[in-house]
Each structure stands twice: as structure tokens, then as C-alpha cells.
mmCIF file with all atom_site columns, C-alpha atoms in Angstrom:
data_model
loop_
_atom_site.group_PDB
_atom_site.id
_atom_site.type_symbol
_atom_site.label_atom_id
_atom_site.label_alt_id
_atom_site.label_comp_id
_atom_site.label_asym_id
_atom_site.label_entity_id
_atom_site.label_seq_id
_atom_site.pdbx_PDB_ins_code
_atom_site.Cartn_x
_atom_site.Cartn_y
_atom_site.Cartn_z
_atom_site.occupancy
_atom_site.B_iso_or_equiv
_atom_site.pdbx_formal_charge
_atom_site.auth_seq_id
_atom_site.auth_comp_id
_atom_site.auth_asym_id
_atom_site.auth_atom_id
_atom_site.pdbx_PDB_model_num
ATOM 1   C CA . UNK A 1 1   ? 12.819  -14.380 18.044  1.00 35.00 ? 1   UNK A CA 1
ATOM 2   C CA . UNK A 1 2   ? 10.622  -17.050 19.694  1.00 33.00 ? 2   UNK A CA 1
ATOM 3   C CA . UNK A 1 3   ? 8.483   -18.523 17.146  1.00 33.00 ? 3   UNK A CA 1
ATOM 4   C CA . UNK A 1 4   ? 5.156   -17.132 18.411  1.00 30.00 ? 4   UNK A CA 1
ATOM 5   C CA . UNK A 1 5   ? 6.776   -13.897 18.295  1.00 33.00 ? 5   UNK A CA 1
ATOM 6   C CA . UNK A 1 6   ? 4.786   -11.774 15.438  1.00 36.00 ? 6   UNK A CA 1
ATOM 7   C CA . UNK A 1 7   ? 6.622   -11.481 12.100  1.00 47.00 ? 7   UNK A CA 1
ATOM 8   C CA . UNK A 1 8   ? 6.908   -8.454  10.454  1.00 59.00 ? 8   UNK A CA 1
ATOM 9   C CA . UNK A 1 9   ? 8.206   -9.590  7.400   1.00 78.00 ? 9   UNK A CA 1
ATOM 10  C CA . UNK A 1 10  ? 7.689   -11.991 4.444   1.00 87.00 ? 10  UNK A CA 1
ATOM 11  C CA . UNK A 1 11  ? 9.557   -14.771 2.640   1.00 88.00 ? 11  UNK A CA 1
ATOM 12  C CA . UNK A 1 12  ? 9.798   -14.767 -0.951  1.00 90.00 ? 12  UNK A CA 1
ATOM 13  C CA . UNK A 1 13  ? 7.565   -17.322 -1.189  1.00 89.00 ? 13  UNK A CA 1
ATOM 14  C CA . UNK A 1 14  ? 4.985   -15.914 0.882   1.00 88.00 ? 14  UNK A CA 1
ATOM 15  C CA . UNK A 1 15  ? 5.112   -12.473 -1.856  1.00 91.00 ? 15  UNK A CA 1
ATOM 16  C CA . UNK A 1 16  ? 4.467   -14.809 -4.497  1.00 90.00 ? 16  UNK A CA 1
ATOM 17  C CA . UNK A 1 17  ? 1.714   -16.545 -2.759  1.00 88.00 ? 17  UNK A CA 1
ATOM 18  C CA . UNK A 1 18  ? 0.483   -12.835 -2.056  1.00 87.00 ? 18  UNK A CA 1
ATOM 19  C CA . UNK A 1 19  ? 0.815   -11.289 -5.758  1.00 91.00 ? 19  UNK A CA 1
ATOM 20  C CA . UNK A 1 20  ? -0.069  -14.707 -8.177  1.00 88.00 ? 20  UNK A CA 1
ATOM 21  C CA . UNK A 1 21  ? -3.802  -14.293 -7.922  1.00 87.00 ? 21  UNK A CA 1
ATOM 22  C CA . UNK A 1 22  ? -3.627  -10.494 -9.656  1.00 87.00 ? 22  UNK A CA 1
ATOM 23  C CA . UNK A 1 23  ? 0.027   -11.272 -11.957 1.00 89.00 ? 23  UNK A CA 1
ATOM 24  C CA . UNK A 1 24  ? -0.131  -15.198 -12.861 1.00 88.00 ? 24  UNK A CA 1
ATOM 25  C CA . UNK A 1 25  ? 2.946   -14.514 -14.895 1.00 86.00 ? 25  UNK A CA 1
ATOM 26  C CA . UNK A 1 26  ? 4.699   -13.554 -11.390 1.00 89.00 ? 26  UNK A CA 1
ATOM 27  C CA . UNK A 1 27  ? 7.870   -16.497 -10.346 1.00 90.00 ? 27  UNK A CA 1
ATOM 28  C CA . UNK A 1 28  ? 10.284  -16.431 -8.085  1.00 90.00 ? 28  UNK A CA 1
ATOM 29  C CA . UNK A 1 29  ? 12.698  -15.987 -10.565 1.00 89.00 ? 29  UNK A CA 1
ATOM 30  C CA . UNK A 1 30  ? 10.797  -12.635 -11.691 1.00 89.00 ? 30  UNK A CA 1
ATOM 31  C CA . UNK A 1 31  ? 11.461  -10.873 -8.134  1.00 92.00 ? 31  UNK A CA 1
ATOM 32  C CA . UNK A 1 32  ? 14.737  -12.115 -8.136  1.00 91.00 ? 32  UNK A CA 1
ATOM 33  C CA . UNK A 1 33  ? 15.419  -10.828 -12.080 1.00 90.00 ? 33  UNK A CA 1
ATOM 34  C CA . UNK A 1 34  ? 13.830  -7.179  -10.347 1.00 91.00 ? 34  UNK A CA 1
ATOM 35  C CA . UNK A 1 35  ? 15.789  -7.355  -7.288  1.00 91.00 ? 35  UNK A CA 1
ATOM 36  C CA . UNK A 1 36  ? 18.992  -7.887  -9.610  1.00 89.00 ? 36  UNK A CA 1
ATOM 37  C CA . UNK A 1 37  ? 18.007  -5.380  -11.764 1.00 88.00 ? 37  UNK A CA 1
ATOM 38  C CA . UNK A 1 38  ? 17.800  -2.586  -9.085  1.00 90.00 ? 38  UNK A CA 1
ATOM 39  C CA . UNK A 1 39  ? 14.489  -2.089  -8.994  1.00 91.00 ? 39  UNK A CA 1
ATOM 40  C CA . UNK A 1 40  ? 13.753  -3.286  -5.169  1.00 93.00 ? 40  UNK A CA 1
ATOM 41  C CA . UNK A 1 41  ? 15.504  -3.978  -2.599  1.00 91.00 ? 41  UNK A CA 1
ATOM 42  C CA . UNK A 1 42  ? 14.296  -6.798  -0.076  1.00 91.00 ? 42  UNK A CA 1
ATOM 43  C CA . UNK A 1 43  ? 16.262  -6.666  3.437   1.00 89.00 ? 43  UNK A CA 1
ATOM 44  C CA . UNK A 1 44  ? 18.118  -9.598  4.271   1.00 86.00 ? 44  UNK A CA 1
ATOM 45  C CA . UNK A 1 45  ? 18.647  -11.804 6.817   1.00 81.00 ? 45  UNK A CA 1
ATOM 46  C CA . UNK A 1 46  ? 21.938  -12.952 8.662   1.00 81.00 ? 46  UNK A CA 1
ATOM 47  C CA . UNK A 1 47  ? 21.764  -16.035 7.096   1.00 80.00 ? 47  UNK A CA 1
ATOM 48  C CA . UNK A 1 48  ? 20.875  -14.293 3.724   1.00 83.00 ? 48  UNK A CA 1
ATOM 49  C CA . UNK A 1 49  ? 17.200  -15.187 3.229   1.00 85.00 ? 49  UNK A CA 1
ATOM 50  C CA . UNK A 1 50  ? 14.977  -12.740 1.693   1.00 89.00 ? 50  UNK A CA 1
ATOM 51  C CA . UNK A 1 51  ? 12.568  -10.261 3.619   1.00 89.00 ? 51  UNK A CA 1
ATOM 52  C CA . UNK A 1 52  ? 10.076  -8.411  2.197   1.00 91.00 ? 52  UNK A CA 1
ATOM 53  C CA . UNK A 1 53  ? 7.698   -5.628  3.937   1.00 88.00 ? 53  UNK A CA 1
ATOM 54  C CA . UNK A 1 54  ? 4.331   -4.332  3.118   1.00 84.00 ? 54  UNK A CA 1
ATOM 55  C CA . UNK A 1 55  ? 6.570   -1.860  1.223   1.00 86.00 ? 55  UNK A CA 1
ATOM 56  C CA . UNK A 1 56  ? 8.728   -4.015  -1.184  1.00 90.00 ? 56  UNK A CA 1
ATOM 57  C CA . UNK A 1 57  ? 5.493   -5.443  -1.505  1.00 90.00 ? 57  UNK A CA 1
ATOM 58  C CA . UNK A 1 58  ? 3.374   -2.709  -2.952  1.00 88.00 ? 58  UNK A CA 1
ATOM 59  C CA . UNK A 1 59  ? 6.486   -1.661  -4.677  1.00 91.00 ? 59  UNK A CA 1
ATOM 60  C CA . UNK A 1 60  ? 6.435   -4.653  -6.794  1.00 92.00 ? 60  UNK A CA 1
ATOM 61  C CA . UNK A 1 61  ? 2.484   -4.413  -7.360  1.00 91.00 ? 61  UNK A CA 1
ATOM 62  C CA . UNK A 1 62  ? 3.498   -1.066  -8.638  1.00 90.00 ? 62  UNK A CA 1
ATOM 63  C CA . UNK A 1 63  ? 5.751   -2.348  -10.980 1.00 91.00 ? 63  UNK A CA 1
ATOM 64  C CA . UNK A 1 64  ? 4.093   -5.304  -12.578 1.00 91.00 ? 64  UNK A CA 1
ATOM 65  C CA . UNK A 1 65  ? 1.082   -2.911  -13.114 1.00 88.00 ? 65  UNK A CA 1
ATOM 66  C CA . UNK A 1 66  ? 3.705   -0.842  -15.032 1.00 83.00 ? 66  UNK A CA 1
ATOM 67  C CA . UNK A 1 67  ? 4.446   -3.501  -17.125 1.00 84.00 ? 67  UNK A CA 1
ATOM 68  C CA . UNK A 1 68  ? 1.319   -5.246  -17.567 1.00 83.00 ? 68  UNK A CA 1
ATOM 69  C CA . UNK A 1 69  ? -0.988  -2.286  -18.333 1.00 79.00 ? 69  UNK A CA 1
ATOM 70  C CA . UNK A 1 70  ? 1.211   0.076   -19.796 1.00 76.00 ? 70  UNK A CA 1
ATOM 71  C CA . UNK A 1 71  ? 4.190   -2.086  -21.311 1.00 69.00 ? 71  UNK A CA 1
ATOM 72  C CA . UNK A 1 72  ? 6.526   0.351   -19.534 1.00 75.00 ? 72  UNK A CA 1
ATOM 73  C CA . UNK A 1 73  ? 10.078  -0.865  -20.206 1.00 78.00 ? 73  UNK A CA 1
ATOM 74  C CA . UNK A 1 74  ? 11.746  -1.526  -17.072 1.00 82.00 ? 74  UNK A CA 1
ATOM 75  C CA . UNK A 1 75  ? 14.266  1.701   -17.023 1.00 81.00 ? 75  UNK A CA 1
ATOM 76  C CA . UNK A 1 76  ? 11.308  3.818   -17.636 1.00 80.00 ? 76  UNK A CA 1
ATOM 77  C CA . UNK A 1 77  ? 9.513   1.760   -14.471 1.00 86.00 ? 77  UNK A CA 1
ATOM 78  C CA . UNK A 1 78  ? 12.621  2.151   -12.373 1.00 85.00 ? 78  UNK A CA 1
ATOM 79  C CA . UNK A 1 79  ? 13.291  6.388   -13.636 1.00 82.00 ? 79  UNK A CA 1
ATOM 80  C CA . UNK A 1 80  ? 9.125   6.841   -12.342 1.00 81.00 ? 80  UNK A CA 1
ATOM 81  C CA . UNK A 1 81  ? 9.683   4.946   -8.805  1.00 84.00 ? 81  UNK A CA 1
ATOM 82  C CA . UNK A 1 82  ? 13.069  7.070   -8.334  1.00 80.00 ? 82  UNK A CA 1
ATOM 83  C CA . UNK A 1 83  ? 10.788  10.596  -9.072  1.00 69.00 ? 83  UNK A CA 1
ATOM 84  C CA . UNK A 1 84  ? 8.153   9.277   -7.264  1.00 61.00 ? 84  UNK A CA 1
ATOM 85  C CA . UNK A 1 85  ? 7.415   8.458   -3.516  1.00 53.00 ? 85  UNK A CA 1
ATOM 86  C CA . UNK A 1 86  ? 7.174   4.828   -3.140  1.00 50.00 ? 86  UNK A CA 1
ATOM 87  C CA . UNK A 1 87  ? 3.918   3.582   -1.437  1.00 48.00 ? 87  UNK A CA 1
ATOM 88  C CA . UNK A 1 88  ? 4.760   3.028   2.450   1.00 49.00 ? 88  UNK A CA 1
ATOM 89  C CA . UNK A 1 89  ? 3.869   0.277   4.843   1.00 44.00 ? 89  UNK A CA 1
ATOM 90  C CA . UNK A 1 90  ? 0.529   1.149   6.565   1.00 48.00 ? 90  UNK A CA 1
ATOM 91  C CA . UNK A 1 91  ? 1.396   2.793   10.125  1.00 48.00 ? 91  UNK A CA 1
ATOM 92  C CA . UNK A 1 92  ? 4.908   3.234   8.643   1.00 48.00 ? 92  UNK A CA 1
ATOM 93  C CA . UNK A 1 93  ? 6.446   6.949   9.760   1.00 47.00 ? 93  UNK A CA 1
ATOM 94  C CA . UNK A 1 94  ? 5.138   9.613   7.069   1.00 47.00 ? 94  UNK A CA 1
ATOM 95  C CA . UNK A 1 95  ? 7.379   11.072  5.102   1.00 47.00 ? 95  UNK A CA 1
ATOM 96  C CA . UNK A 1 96  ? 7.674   15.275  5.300   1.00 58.00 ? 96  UNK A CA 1
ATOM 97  C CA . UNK A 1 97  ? 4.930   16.037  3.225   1.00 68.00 ? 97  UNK A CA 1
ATOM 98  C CA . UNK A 1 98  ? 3.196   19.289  3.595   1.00 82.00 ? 98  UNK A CA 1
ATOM 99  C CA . UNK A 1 99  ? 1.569   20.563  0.994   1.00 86.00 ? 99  UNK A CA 1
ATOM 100 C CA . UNK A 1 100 ? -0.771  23.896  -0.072  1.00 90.00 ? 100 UNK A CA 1
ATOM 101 C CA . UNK A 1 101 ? -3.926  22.697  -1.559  1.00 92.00 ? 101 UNK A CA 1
ATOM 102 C CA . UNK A 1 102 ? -2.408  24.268  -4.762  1.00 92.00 ? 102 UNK A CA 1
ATOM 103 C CA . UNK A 1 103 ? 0.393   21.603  -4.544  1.00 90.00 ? 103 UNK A CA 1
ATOM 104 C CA . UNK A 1 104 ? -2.215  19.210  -3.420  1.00 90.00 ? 104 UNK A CA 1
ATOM 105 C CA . UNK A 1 105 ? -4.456  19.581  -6.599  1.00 91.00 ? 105 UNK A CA 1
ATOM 106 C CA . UNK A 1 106 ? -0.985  19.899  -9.051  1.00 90.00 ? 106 UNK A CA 1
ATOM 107 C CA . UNK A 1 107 ? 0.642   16.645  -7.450  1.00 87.00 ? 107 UNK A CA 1
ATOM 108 C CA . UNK A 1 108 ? -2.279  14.084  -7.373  1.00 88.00 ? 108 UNK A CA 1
ATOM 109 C CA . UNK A 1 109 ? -3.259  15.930  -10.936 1.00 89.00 ? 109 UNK A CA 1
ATOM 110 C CA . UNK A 1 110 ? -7.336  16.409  -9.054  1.00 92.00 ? 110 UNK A CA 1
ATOM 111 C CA . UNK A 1 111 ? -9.203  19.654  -9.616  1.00 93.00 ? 111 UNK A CA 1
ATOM 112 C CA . UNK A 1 112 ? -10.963 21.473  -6.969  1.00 94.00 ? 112 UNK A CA 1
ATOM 113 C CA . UNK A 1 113 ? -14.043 20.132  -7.141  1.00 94.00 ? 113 UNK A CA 1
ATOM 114 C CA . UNK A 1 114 ? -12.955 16.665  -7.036  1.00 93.00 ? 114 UNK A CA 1
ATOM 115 C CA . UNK A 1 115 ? -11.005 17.384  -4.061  1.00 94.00 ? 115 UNK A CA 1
ATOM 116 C CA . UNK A 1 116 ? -14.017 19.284  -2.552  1.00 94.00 ? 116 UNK A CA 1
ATOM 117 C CA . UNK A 1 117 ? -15.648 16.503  -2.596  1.00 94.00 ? 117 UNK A CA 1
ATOM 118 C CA . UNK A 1 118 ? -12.996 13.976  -0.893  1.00 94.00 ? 118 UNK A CA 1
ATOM 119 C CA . UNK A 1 119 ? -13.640 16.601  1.874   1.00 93.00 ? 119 UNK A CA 1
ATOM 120 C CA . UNK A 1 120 ? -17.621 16.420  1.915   1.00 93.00 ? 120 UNK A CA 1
ATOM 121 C CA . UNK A 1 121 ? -17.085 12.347  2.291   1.00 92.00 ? 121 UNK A CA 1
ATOM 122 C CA . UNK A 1 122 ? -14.596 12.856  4.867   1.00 92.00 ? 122 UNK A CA 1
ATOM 123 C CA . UNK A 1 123 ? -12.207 10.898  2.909   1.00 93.00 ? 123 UNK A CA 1
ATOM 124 C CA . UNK A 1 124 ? -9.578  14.104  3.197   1.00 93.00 ? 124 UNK A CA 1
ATOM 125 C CA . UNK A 1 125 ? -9.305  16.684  6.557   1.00 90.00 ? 125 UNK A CA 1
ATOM 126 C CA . UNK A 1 126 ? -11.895 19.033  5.377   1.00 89.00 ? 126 UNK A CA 1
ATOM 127 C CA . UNK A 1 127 ? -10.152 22.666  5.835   1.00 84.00 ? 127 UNK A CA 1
ATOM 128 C CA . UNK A 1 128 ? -6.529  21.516  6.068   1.00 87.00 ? 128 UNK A CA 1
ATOM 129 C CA . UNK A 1 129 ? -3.841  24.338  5.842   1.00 87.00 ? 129 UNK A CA 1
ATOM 130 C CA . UNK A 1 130 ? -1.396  21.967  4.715   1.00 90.00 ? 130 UNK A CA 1
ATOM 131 C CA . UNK A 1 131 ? -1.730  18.237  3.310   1.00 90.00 ? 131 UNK A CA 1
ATOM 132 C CA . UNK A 1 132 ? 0.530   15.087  4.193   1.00 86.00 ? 132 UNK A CA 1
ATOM 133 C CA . UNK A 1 133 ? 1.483   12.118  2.670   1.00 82.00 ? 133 UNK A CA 1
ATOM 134 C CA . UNK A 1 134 ? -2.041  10.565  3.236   1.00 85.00 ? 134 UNK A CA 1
ATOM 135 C CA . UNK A 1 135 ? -3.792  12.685  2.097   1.00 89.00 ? 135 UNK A CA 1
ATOM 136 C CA . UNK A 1 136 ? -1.820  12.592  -1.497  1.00 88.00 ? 136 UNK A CA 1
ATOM 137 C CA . UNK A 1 137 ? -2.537  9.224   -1.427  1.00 87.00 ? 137 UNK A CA 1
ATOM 138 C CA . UNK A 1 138 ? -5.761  9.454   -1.226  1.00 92.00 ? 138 UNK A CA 1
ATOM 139 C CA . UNK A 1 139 ? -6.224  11.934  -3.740  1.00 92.00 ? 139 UNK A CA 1
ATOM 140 C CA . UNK A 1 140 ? -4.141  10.210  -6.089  1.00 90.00 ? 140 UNK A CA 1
ATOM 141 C CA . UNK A 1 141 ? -5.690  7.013   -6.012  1.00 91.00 ? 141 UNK A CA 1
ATOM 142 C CA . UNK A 1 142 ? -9.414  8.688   -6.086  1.00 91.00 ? 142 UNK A CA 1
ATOM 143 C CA . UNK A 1 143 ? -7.921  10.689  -9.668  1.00 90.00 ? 143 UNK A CA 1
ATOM 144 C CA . UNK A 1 144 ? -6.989  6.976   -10.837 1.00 90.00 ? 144 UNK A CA 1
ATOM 145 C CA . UNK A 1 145 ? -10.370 5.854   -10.187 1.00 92.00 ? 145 UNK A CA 1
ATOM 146 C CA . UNK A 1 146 ? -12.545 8.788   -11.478 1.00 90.00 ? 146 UNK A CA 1
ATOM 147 C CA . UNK A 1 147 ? -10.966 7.432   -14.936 1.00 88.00 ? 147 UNK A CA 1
ATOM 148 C CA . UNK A 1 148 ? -13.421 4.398   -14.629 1.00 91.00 ? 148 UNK A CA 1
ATOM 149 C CA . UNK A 1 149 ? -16.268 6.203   -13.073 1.00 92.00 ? 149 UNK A CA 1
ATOM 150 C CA . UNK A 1 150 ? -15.623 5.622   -9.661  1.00 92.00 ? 150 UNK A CA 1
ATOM 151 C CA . UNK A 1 151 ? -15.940 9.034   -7.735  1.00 91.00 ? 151 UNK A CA 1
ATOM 152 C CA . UNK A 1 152 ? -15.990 10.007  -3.865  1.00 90.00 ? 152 UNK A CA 1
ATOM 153 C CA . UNK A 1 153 ? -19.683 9.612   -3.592  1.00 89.00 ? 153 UNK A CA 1
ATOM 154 C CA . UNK A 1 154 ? -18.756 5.864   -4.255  1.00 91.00 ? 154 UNK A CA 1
ATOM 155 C CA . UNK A 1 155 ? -16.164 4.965   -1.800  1.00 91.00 ? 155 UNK A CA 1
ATOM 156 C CA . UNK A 1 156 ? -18.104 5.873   1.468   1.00 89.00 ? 156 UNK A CA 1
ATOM 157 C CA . UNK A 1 157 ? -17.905 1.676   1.587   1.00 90.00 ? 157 UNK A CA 1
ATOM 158 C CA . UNK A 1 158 ? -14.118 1.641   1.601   1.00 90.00 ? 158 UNK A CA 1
ATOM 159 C CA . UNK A 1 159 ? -13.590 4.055   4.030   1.00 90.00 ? 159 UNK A CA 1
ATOM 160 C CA . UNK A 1 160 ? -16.219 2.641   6.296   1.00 92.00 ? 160 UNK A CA 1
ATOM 161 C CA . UNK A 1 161 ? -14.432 -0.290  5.679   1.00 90.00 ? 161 UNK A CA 1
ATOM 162 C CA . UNK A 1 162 ? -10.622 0.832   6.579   1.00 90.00 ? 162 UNK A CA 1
ATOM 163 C CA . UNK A 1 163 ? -12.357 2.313   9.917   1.00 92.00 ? 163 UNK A CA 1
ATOM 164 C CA . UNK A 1 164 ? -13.533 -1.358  11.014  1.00 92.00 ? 164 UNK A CA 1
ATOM 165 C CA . UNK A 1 165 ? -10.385 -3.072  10.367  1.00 90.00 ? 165 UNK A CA 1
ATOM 166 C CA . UNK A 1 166 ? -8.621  0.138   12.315  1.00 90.00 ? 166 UNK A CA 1
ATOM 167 C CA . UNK A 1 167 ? -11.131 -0.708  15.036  1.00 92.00 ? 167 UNK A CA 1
ATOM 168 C CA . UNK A 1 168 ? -9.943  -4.646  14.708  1.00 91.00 ? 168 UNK A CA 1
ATOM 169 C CA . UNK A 1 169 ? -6.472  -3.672  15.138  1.00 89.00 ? 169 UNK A CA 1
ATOM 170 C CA . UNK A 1 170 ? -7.370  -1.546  17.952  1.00 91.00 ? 170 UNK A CA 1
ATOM 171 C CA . UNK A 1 171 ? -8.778  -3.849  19.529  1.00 93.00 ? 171 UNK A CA 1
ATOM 172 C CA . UNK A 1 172 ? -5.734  -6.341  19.407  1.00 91.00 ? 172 UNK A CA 1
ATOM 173 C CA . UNK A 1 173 ? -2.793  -4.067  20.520  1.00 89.00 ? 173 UNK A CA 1
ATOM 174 C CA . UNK A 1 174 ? -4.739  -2.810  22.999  1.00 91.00 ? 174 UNK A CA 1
ATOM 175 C CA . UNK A 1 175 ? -3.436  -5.016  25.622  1.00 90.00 ? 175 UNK A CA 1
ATOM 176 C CA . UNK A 1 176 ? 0.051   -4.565  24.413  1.00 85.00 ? 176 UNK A CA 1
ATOM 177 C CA . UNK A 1 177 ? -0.334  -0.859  24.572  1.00 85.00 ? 177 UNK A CA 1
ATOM 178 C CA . UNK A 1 178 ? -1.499  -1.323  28.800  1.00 86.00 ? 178 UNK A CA 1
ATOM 179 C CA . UNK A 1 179 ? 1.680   -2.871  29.758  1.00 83.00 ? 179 UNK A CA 1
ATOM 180 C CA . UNK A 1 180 ? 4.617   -1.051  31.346  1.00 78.00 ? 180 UNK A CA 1
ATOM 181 C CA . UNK A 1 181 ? 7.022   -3.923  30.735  1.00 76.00 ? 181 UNK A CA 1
ATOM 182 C CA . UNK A 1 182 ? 10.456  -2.269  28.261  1.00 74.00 ? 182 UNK A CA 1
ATOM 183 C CA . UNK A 1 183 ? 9.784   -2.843  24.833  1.00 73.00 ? 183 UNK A CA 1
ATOM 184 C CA . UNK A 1 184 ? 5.833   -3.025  25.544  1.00 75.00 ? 184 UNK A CA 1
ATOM 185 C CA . UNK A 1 185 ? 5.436   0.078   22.779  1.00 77.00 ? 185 UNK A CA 1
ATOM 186 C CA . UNK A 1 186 ? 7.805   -1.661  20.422  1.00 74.00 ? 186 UNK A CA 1
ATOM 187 C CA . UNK A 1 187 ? 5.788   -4.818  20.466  1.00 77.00 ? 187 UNK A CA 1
ATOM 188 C CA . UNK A 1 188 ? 2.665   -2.447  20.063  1.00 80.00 ? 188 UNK A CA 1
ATOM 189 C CA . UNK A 1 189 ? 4.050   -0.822  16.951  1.00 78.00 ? 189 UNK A CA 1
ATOM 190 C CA . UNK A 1 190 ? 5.216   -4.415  15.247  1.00 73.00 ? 190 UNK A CA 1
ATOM 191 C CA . UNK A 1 191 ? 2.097   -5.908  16.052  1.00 80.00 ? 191 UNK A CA 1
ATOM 192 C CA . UNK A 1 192 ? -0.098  -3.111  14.538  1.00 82.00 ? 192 UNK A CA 1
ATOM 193 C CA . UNK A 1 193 ? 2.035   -3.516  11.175  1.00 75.00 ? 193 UNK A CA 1
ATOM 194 C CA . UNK A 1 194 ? 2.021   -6.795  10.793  1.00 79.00 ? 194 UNK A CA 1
ATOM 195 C CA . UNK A 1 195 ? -1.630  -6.915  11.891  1.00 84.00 ? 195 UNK A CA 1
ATOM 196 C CA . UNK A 1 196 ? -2.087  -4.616  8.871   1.00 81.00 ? 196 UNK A CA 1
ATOM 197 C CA . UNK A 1 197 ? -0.074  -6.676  6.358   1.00 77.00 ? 197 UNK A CA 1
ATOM 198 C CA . UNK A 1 198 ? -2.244  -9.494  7.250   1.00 82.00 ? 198 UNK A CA 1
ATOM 199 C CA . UNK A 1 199 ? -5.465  -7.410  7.136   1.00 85.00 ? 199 UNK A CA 1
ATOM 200 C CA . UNK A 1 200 ? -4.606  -6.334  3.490   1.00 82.00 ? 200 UNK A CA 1
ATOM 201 C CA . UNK A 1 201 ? -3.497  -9.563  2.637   1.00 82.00 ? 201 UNK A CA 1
ATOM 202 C CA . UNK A 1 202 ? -6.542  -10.979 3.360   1.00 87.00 ? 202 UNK A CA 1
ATOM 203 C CA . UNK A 1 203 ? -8.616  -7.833  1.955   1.00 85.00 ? 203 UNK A CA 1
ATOM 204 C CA . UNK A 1 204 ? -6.310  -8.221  -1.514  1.00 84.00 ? 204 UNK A CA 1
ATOM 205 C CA . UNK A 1 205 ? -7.463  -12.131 -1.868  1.00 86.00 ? 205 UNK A CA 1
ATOM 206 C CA . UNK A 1 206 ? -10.981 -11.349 -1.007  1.00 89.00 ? 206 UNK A CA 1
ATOM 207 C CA . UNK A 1 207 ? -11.061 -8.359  -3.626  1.00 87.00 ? 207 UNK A CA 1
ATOM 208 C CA . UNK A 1 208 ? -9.234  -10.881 -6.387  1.00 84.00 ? 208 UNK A CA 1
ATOM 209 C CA . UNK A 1 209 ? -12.048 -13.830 -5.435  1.00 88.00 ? 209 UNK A CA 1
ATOM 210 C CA . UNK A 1 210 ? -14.918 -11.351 -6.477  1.00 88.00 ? 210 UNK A CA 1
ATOM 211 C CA . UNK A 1 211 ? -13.483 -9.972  -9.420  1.00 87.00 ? 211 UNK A CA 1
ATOM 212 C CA . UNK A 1 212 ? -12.704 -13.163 -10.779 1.00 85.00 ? 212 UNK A CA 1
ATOM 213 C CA . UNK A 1 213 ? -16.391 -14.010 -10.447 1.00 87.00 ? 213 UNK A CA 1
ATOM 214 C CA . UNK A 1 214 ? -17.450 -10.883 -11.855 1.00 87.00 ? 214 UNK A CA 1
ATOM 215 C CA . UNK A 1 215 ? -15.280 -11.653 -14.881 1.00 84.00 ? 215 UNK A CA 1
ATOM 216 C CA . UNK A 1 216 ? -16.779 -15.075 -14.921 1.00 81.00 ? 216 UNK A CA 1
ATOM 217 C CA . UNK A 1 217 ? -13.521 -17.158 -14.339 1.00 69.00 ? 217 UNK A CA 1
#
């Protein structure tokens, strides 16, 4: 691949890079002592080097966060990722979830008027017959939250926000998207995720700059 070509992937050193500013105790030798133990699984190159996607990636957050906050040991960390769905590369194909909004409110553990409310902010499909993997998401993470005081009413600002960074990536695979050369869609779809990668890279440092002046250091 020509070396303007858009990556789509990340070096080992470049997930270190991404993840010291939230886990200072993350090394090299750390995702390597994970990989080794099972616990993800980085595709490789031909020539053997590491690469890691937005998945592996959020994957790892996931697990750190495990141990950090909870002092899960790892075979209880790696028995909760194999029960659970692992988080999935923005733009990444959804996996087949449909669910009631029974099985909605039992899986992200959200009673109805929390998810009412998701609805009223537009932050979930207000009147869905059936929910996807998104929308699980969302409710899960919005449970999480509501444990610190941080409710629906409060994230109008994040979902405003995701909308303008969709718009920036519109906006930049747009021309990709108008040409009829083979491949043109392909290039489209790679762009878009990588475009994202970057766009939550840089949201994930920004977020980590405040918070370490809110906590003064």
C-alpha cells in the first residue's frame, strides 16, 4: 500500500501512545503479557508486526478498567469479555442484535423510565419495535453513567457532538463516495474508519487533558 494510502490499523506503539494518558501503568510488555495470555488478539502482518483496530483497542480499555477499578483477576476479565459482546470499531458491521424493549431494559440493566428518556433526547429511535447493537450501547453506557449522576438530560452535548464529527467525516469521503473507479466504495468504507479512529483518538486526548485539569494535575 502506497504510503499516502490511509491506514486502518495501529502499531503497538501507537496503542500505547493512545492508552498511557488514562493507564500510566500501561507498557508494551503489558499488551504483549495480554495478548499471550489470550485475552486479545491483534492481527498480524506478513512480516509479523502487530496490528491493532479501533476494536483491540477498546478491548484493552475494557480490560485495564477491569483491573484498575475493580481488581478483577484476569480469568474473571477474560470469562466477562467471552459472555459479553466486545465493543466494535465505529462503522464496523453490527452484529444481529434485535431486541424487545423487554430485552432492551433486562440487558443494559435500565428501567423504563430511564430508557424513556434516552428516547425524549433522541439519544435512542423513539418507538422502535426491535433494538440493535447501538442502541444497547447506548443504553448501557447511559446506566454506567446514571451511577455518577450523569442522566440523558445531560448528554444532549455528546450527541450534538458525535453528529458534528459524523458531519466532518461526511464531508471527507464524500468525494470518494462520487467516483465510479473499482474499489471507489472500498476506499470510502476504510477511509470513514480510520477517519473515526483518528476522530476518537483525538476526542480521547482532549477528554484526558481536561480531566487532568479538573483533578488539578
Amino acid at each position: 500500500m502506497a504510503a499516502e494510502a490511509i491506514r486502518a490499523h495501529m502499531s503497538i506503539g501507537e496503542v500505547l501512545a493512545l492508552l498511557q494518558g488514562e493507564f500510566p501503568e500501561i507498557t508494551i510488555s503489558k499488551i504483549r503479557f495480554l495478548e499471550g495470555e489470550g485475552l486479545i488478539e491483534p492481527q498480524r502482518s506478513p512480516s509479523g508486526y502487530r496490528k491493532f483496530t479501533h476494536t483491540d483497542v477498546e478491548r484493552l480499555r475494557f480490560i485495564l478498567t477491569a483491573q484498575r477499578d475493580q481488581y478483577l483477576p484476569l480469568r474473571v476479565i477474560k470469562d466477562q469479555l467471552a459472555d459479553t459482546p466486545g465493543p466494535r470499531a465505529v462503522g464496523a458491521e453490527q452484529p444481529q442484535v434485535r431486541l424487545t424493549r423487554e430485552e432492551l431494559l433486562a440487558a443494559a440493566e435500565i428501567d423504563e423510565e430511564t430508557l424513556a428518556e434516552l428516547e425524549s433526547y433522541g439519544l435512542i429511535p423513539a418507538g422502535a419495535r426491535r433494538y440493535d447493537a447501538d442502541a444497547l450501547d447506548v443504553a448501557r453506557s447511559v446506566g454506567g453513567l446514571a451511577r455518577f449522576g450523569l442522566h440523558a438530560r445531560h448528554l444532549r452535548s455528546v450527541k450534538a457532538a458525535a453528529e458534528r464529527e459524523a458531519g466532518l467525516l461526511e464531508q471527507a469521503v464524500a468525494p470518494l463516495l462520487r467516483r465510479r473507479a473499482p474499489g471507489a466504495l472500498d476506499h470510502a468504507e476504510e477511509s470513514a474508519r480510520e477517519i473515526s479512529v483518528l476522530l476518537l483518538r483525538l476526542h480521547a486526548a482532549l477528554l484526558n487533558e481536561r480531566v487532568r485539569g479538573v483533578l488539578g494535575r
